[in-house]
Tab-separated table of C-alpha atoms in Angstrom:
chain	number	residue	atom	x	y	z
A	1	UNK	CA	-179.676	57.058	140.403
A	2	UNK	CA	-179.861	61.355	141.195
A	3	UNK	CA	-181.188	61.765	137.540
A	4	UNK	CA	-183.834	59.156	137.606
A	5	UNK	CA	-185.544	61.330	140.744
A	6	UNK	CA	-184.748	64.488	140.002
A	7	UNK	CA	-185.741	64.673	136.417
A	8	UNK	CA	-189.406	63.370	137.407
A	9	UNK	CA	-191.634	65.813	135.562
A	10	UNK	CA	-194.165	67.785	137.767
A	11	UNK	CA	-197.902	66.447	137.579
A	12	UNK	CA	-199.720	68.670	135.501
A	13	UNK	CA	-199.368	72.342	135.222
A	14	UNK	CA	-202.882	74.201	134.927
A	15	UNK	CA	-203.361	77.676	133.027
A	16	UNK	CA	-204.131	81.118	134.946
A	17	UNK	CA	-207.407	82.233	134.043
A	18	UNK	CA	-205.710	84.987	132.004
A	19	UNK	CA	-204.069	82.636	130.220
A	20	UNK	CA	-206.470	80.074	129.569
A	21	UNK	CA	-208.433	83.447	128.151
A	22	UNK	CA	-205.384	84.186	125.538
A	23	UNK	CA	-205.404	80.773	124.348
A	24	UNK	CA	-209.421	80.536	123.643
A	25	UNK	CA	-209.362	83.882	121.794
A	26	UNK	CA	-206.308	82.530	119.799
A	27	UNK	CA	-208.257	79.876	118.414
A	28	UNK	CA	-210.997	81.571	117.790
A	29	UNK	CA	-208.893	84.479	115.765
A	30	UNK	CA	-207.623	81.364	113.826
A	31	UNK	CA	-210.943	79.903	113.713
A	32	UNK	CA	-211.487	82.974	111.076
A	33	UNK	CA	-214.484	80.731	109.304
A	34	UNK	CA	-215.931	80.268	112.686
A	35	UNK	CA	-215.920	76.243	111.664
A	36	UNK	CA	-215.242	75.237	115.414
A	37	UNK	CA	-212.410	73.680	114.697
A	38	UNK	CA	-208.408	74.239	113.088
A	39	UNK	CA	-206.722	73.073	110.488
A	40	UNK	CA	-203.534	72.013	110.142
A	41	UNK	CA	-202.484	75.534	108.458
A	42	UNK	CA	-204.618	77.249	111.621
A	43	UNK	CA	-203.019	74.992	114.357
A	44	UNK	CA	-199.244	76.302	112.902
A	45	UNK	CA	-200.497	79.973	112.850
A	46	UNK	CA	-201.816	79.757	116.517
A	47	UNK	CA	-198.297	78.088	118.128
A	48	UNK	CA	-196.756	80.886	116.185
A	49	UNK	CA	-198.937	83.368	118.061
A	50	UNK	CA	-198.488	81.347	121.505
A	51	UNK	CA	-194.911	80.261	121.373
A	52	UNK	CA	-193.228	82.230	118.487
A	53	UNK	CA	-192.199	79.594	116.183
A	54	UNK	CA	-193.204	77.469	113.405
A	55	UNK	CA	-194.032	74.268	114.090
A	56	UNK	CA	-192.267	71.506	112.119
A	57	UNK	CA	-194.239	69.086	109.379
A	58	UNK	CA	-193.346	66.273	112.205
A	59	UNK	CA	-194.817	68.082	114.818
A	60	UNK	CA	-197.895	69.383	112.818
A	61	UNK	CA	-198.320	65.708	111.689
A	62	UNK	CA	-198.598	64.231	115.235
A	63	UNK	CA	-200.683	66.795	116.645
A	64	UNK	CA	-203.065	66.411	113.364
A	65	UNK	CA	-203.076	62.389	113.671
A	66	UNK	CA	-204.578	62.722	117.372
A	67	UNK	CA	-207.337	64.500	116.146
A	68	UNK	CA	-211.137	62.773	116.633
A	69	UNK	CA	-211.831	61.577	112.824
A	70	UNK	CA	-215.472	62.789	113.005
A	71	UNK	CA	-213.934	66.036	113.003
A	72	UNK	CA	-211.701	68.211	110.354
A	73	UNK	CA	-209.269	69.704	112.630
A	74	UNK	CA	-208.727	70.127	116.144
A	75	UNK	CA	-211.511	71.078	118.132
A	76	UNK	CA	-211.251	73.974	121.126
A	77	UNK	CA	-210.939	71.295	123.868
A	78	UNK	CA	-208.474	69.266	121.991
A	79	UNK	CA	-206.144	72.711	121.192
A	80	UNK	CA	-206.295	73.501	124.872
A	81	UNK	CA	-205.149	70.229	126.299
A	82	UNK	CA	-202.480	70.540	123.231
A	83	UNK	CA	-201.074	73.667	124.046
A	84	UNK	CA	-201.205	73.316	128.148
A	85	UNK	CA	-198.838	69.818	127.817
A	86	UNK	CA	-196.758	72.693	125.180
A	87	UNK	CA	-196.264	75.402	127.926
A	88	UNK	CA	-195.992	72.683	130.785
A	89	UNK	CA	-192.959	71.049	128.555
A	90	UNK	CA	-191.577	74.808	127.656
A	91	UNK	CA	-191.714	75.087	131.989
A	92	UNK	CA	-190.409	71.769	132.817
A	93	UNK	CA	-187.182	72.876	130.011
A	94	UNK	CA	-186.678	76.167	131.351
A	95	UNK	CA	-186.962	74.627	134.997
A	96	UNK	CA	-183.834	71.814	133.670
A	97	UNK	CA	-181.836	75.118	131.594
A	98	UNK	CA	-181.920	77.124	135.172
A	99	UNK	CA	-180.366	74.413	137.173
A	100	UNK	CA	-177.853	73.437	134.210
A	101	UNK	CA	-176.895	77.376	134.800
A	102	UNK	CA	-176.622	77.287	138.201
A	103	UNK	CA	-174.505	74.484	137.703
A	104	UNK	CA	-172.006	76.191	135.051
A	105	UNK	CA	-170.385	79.032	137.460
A	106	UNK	CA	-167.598	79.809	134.565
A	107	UNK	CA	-170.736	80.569	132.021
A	108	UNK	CA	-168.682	78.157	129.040
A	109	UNK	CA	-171.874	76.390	128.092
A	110	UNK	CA	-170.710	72.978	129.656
A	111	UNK	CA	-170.093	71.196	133.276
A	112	UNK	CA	-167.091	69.707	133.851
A	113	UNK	CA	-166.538	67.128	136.991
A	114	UNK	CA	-165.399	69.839	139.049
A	115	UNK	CA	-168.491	71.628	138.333
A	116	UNK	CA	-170.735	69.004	139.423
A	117	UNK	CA	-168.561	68.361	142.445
A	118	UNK	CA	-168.818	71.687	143.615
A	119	UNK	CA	-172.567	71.625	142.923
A	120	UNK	CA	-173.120	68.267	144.520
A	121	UNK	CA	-171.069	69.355	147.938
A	122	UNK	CA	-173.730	72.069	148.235
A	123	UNK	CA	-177.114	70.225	147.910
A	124	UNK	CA	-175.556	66.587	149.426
A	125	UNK	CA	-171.979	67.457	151.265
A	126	UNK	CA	-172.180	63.644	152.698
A	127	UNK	CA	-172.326	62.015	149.330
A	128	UNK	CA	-169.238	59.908	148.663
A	129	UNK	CA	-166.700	61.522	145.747
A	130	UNK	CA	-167.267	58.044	143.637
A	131	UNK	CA	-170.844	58.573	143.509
A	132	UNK	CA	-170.322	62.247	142.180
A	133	UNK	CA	-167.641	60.499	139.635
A	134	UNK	CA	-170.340	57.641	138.756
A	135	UNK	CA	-173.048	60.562	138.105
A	136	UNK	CA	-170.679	62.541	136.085
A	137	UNK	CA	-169.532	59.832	133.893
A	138	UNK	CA	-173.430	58.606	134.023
A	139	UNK	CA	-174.632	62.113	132.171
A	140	UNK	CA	-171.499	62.657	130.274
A	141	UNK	CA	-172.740	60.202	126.862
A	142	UNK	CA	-170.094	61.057	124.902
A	143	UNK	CA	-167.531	60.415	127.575
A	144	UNK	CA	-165.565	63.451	126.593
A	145	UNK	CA	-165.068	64.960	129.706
A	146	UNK	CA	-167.716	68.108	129.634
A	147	UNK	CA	-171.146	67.532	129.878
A	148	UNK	CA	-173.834	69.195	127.341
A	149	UNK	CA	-176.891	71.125	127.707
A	150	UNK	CA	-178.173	68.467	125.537
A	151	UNK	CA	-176.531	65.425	128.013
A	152	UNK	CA	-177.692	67.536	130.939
A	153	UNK	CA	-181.130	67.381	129.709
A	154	UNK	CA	-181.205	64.213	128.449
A	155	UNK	CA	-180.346	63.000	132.195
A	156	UNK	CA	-183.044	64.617	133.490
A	157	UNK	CA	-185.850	63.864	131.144
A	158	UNK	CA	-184.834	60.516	131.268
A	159	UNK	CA	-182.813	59.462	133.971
A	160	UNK	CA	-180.903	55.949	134.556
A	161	UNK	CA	-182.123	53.705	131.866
């Protein structure tokens, strides 16, 4: 249905040239032995410098169990494919917590049905009332009558399953 469509994820997202700069020289400030790759313990310093958090273990733990086994650690190429699908992802979320705001008018941190009526009259003013209802009721997985951040971006990262 709406969700399925609209909460396609963009293609691929490529790095300014500034950018792409900031995250070489990050690497190679964590790459303090000059090995040519990072270890685990280098990998969580660098998203701290990037992104300003910690990774978790489960997050470490995936990126580390893509790495090529003829190497020790993530190699340059491998960290910059890693951390463009990280800022694309960080987009693409920002992208889905702007529209859930433009959505909530009353700022409460929810959508009701009225909400997404008023929303829906503006972008499709043709589209039957039921179909707004069905949507609603679609996104709103706890059937409680508001609808989440969480639900809203649930919807839209996965659509009508």
């Amino acid at each position: 249905m709406f969700f399925s469509e609209a909460g396609t994820r963009p293609r691929t997202w490529e790095a300014s040239p500034s950018e792409h700069k900031k995250w070489v020289e990050v690497f190679r400030a964590c790459d303090e032995d000059n090995k040519g790759y990072l270890s685990r313990e280098d990998f969580k310093v660098a998203v701290v410098m990037l992104f300003g958090y910690k990774p978790s273990k489960i997050e470490a733990d995936a990126v580390m169990s893509s790495v090529n086994p003829n190497t020790s650690g993530l190699t340059l190429e491998e960290f910059l494919n890693i951390i463009r699908k990280k800022k694309e992802a960080q987009l693409y979320r920002n992208e889905i917590r702007h529209i859930f705001t433009a959505f909530d008018r009353h700022y409460r941190g929810y959508l009701t049905l009225e909400d997404f009526q008023k929303a829906f009259k503006q972008v499709a003013p043709k589209l039957p009332e039921r179909i707004t209802l069905e949507v609603f009721r679609e996104v709103d997985r706890d059937s409680d009558g508001h609808v989440s951040f969480k639900d809203f971006e649930y919807a839209m990262n996965y659509g009508q399953k």
